[in-house]
Amino acid sequence: LRRCVDVVEGYVLARPDVSFRLGSEGRVLLDVSAQPPGDDALGRRIGEVFGEAFEKLLVKVDEGGSPLASSGQRFAHGFVGSPATARGARRSFVFVNRRLVRDRAVLATFYRAVRDEWRSDEFPSLFLFIELLPFDVDVNVHPQKAEVRFRDPRLMDRLGETLRLALARARGEEAAPLRTTSSLPE
């Protein structure tokens, strides 16, 4: 039953614009409403599924400059958890073009980013959406379509940097703002 709920949770996260209701033996296991479109739809959906308190422990992952930038789409976006989410149930959801995958390369990049940024083997929650043009990803490398192959080998480096920045924010670290001088001494 837990495996069934896990699968449905994947669909629920992939499509915040769709309502879902899952029941078993007269009990409602999951009941979520369609979220209105917007940048915060995924966050609201995560809050519906895992609780508002959990949602507040998440920090946005966002990377612009994607191969789809001209169309206004992002390459990688989602949420990474604060260190508090590393305790308890591990929640790692990775989607490529809205398909839930268990891709070893992406997860290895995430684990490496956590070790580099946090110097820890305690891994926070991850809700990661990777959006690529269809010809940039091969989905036919696993019989169950659970893994993918990326055509651009530099993609994992770019993803690692994006994740490291989000992990720093999740620990409360922000880049110091650059101060501009109004006039230079003569």
GROMACS .gro file of N, CA, C and O in nm, residues 49-104:
model
  224
   49VAL      N    1   0.019   1.789   0.061
   49VAL     CA    2   0.054   1.647   0.073
   49VAL      C    3   0.130   1.618   0.202
   49VAL      O    4   0.100   1.522   0.273
   50PHE      N    5   0.228   1.702   0.234
   50PHE     CA    6   0.318   1.672   0.345
   50PHE      C    7   0.298   1.764   0.466
   50PHE      O    8   0.364   1.745   0.568
   51GLY      N    9   0.210   1.862   0.455
   51GLY     CA   10   0.181   1.950   0.567
   51GLY      C   11   0.245   2.087   0.550
   51GLY      O   12   0.353   2.100   0.495
   52GLU      N   13   0.174   2.187   0.602
   52GLU     CA   14   0.223   2.325   0.590
   52GLU      C   15   0.352   2.345   0.669
   52GLU      O   16   0.437   2.423   0.627
   53ALA      N   17   0.365   2.279   0.784
   53ALA     CA   18   0.488   2.293   0.863
   53ALA      C   19   0.608   2.244   0.783
   53ALA      O   20   0.715   2.306   0.785
   54PHE      N   21   0.591   2.134   0.711
   54PHE     CA   22   0.699   2.081   0.628
   54PHE      C   23   0.729   2.178   0.514
   54PHE      O   24   0.846   2.205   0.484
   55GLU      N   25   0.625   2.231   0.451
   55GLU     CA   26   0.643   2.324   0.340
   55GLU      C   27   0.728   2.444   0.381
   55GLU      O   28   0.810   2.494   0.303
   56LYS      N   29   0.713   2.489   0.504
   56LYS     CA   30   0.788   2.606   0.552
   56LYS      C   31   0.937   2.576   0.570
   56LYS      O   32   1.016   2.668   0.586
   57LEU      N   33   0.976   2.450   0.567
   57LEU     CA   34   1.116   2.411   0.581
   57LEU      C   35   1.186   2.401   0.446
   57LEU      O   36   1.301   2.358   0.440
   58LEU      N   37   1.118   2.438   0.340
   58LEU     CA   38   1.173   2.425   0.205
   58LEU      C   39   1.220   2.559   0.150
   58LEU      O   40   1.167   2.664   0.184
   59VAL      N   41   1.320   2.551   0.062
   59VAL     CA   42   1.375   2.667  -0.006
   59VAL      C   43   1.368   2.640  -0.156
   59VAL      O   44   1.392   2.528  -0.201
   60LYS      N   45   1.337   2.743  -0.232
   60LYS     CA   46   1.325   2.726  -0.377
   60LYS      C   47   1.458   2.693  -0.443
   60LYS      O   48   1.561   2.750  -0.408
   61VAL      N   49   1.451   2.602  -0.538
   61VAL     CA   50   1.560   2.576  -0.631
   61VAL      C   51   1.515   2.641  -0.760
   61VAL      O   52   1.406   2.612  -0.809
   62ASP      N   53   1.597   2.727  -0.814
   62ASP     CA   54   1.557   2.793  -0.938
   62ASP      C   55   1.680   2.826  -1.018
   62ASP      O   56   1.774   2.885  -0.968
   63GLU      N   57   1.679   2.788  -1.142
   63GLU     CA   58   1.791   2.813  -1.232
   63GLU      C   59   1.736   2.870  -1.360
   63GLU      O   60   1.654   2.807  -1.426
   64GLY      N   61   1.776   2.987  -1.393
   64GLY     CA   62   1.736   3.047  -1.520
   64GLY      C   63   1.838   3.011  -1.627
   64GLY      O   64   1.921   2.925  -1.608
   65GLY      N   65   1.834   3.080  -1.735
   65GLY     CA   66   1.932   3.060  -1.842
   65GLY      C   67   1.929   2.922  -1.902
   65GLY      O   68   2.031   2.867  -1.939
   66SER      N   69   1.813   2.865  -1.910
   66SER     CA   70   1.801   2.728  -1.960
   66SER      C   71   1.807   2.725  -2.111
   66SER      O   72   1.801   2.827  -2.178
   67PRO      N   73   1.818   2.605  -2.167
   67PRO     CA   74   1.811   2.594  -2.312
   67PRO      C   75   1.676   2.640  -2.365
   67PRO      O   76   1.660   2.668  -2.481
   68LEU      N   77   1.577   2.648  -2.275
   68LEU     CA   78   1.444   2.690  -2.315
   68LEU      C   79   1.418   2.835  -2.276
   68LEU      O   80   1.304   2.880  -2.276
   69ALA      N   81   1.523   2.910  -2.243
   69ALA     CA   82   1.507   3.045  -2.190
   69ALA      C   83   1.428   3.135  -2.285
   69ALA      O   84   1.350   3.218  -2.242
   70SER      N   85   1.446   3.116  -2.413
   70SER     CA   86   1.375   3.202  -2.508
   70SER      C   87   1.224   3.179  -2.500
   70SER      O   88   1.147   3.269  -2.531
   71SER      N   89   1.182   3.061  -2.455
   71SER     CA   90   1.039   3.035  -2.443
   71SER      C   91   0.989   3.065  -2.302
   71SER      O   92   0.873   3.041  -2.271
   72GLY      N   93   1.078   3.115  -2.215
   72GLY     CA   94   1.037   3.152  -2.080
   72GLY      C   95   1.037   3.036  -1.982
   72GLY      O   96   0.997   3.051  -1.868
   73GLN      N   97   1.081   2.917  -2.022
   73GLN     CA   98   1.083   2.803  -1.932
   73GLN      C   99   1.218   2.794  -1.861
   73GLN      O  100   1.318   2.845  -1.908
   74ARG      N  101   1.218   2.726  -1.746
   74ARG     CA  102   1.339   2.709  -1.667
   74ARG      C  103   1.398   2.570  -1.690
   74ARG      O  104   1.327   2.477  -1.725
   75PHE      N  105   1.526   2.558  -1.664
   75PHE     CA  106   1.593   2.429  -1.676
   75PHE      C  107   1.567   2.344  -1.551
   75PHE      O  108   1.529   2.229  -1.559
   76ALA      N  109   1.588   2.401  -1.433
   76ALA     CA  110   1.569   2.327  -1.308
   76ALA      C  111   1.499   2.417  -1.208
   76ALA      O  112   1.536   2.532  -1.191
   77HIS      N  113   1.399   2.362  -1.144
   77HIS     CA  114   1.327   2.435  -1.041
   77HIS      C  115   1.266   2.336  -0.944
   77HIS      O  116   1.261   2.217  -0.970
   78GLY      N  117   1.222   2.386  -0.832
   78GLY     CA  118   1.161   2.301  -0.731
   78GLY      C  119   1.196   2.350  -0.593
   78GLY      O  120   1.207   2.471  -0.569
   79PHE      N  121   1.220   2.255  -0.501
   79PHE     CA  122   1.248   2.289  -0.362
   79PHE      C  123   1.349   2.192  -0.304
   79PHE      O  124   1.350   2.074  -0.340
   80VAL      N  125   1.430   2.244  -0.213
   80VAL     CA  126   1.521   2.161  -0.134
   80VAL      C  127   1.492   2.193   0.012
   80VAL      O  128   1.456   2.306   0.046
   81GLY      N  129   1.506   2.094   0.097
   81GLY     CA  130   1.472   2.112   0.237
   81GLY      C  131   1.586   2.171   0.318
   81GLY      O  132   1.703   2.162   0.282
   82SER      N  133   1.550   2.230   0.430
   82SER     CA  134   1.648   2.277   0.528
   82SER      C  135   1.706   2.154   0.597
   82SER      O  136   1.656   2.042   0.579
   83PRO      N  137   1.809   2.173   0.679
   83PRO     CA  138   1.865   2.056   0.750
   83PRO      C  139   1.761   1.981   0.834
   83PRO      O  140   1.774   1.861   0.854
   84ALA      N  141   1.656   2.048   0.880
   84ALA     CA  142   1.553   1.981   0.960
   84ALA      C  143   1.481   1.872   0.881
   84ALA      O  144   1.429   1.777   0.940
   85THR      N  145   1.478   1.881   0.749
   85THR     CA  146   1.410   1.779   0.668
   85THR      C  147   1.496   1.655   0.646
   85THR      O  148   1.449   1.557   0.589
   86ALA      N  149   1.622   1.660   0.689
   86ALA     CA  150   1.710   1.544   0.674
   86ALA      C  151   1.676   1.435   0.774
   86ALA      O  152   1.714   1.320   0.756
   87ARG      N  153   1.604   1.471   0.878
   87ARG     CA  154   1.562   1.373   0.977
   87ARG      C  155   1.426   1.316   0.936
   87ARG      O  156   1.346   1.384   0.875
   88GLY      N  157   1.402   1.194   0.973
   88GLY     CA  158   1.272   1.134   0.941
   88GLY      C  159   1.270   1.074   0.802
   88GLY      O  160   1.372   1.035   0.748
   89ALA      N  161   1.151   1.068   0.745
   89ALA     CA  162   1.133   1.004   0.615
   89ALA      C  163   1.207   1.082   0.506
   89ALA      O  164   1.196   1.203   0.499
   90ARG      N  165   1.281   1.011   0.426
   90ARG     CA  166   1.352   1.075   0.315
   90ARG      C  167   1.253   1.098   0.201
   90ARG      O  168   1.184   1.007   0.159
   91ARG      N  169   1.249   1.220   0.156
   91ARG     CA  170   1.159   1.256   0.046
   91ARG      C  171   1.241   1.313  -0.067
   91ARG      O  172   1.287   1.426  -0.059
   92SER      N  173   1.264   1.232  -0.169
   92SER     CA  174   1.336   1.277  -0.288
   92SER      C  175   1.252   1.247  -0.410
   92SER      O  176   1.225   1.131  -0.440
   93PHE      N  177   1.211   1.353  -0.476
   93PHE     CA  178   1.130   1.339  -0.598
   93PHE      C  179   1.202   1.415  -0.709
   93PHE      O  180   1.227   1.535  -0.695
   94VAL      N  181   1.236   1.344  -0.815
   94VAL     CA  182   1.302   1.405  -0.930
   94VAL      C  183   1.214   1.379  -1.052
   94VAL      O  184   1.176   1.264  -1.079
   95PHE      N  185   1.184   1.486  -1.123
   95PHE     CA  186   1.101   1.478  -1.242
   95PHE      C  187   1.180   1.532  -1.360
   95PHE      O  188   1.247   1.635  -1.348
   96VAL      N  189   1.172   1.464  -1.472
   96VAL     CA  190   1.230   1.515  -1.596
   96VAL      C  191   1.115   1.527  -1.694
   96VAL      O  192   1.049   1.428  -1.726
   97ASN      N  193   1.090   1.649  -1.736
   97ASN     CA  194   0.976   1.680  -1.823
   97ASN      C  195   0.846   1.620  -1.767
   97ASN      O  196   0.770   1.555  -1.838
   98ARG      N  197   0.827   1.643  -1.636
   98ARG     CA  198   0.709   1.599  -1.559
   98ARG      C  199   0.698   1.449  -1.539
   98ARG      O  200   0.596   1.399  -1.495
   99ARG      N  201   0.801   1.374  -1.574
   99ARG     CA  202   0.801   1.229  -1.552
   99ARG      C  203   0.885   1.199  -1.429
   99ARG      O  204   1.002   1.239  -1.420
  100LEU      N  205   0.827   1.130  -1.331
  100LEU     CA  206   0.900   1.091  -1.211
  100LEU      C  207   1.005   0.989  -1.249
  100LEU      O  208   0.975   0.888  -1.313
  101VAL      N  209   1.130   1.015  -1.211
  101VAL     CA  210   1.240   0.924  -1.242
  101VAL      C  211   1.321   0.899  -1.115
  101VAL      O  212   1.316   0.976  -1.020
  102ARG      N  213   1.396   0.791  -1.114
  102ARG     CA  214   1.493   0.762  -1.008
  102ARG      C  215   1.629   0.759  -1.076
  102ARG      O  216   1.693   0.655  -1.086
  103ASP      N  217   1.671   0.873  -1.125
  103ASP     CA  218   1.793   0.880  -1.203
  103ASP      C  219   1.916   0.887  -1.113
  103ASP      O  220   1.930   0.977  -1.031
  104ARG      N  221   2.007   0.792  -1.132
  104ARG     CA  222   2.127   0.784  -1.049
  104ARG      C  223   2.217   0.905  -1.065
  104ARG      O  224   2.275   0.954  -0.969
   0.00000   0.00000   0.00000
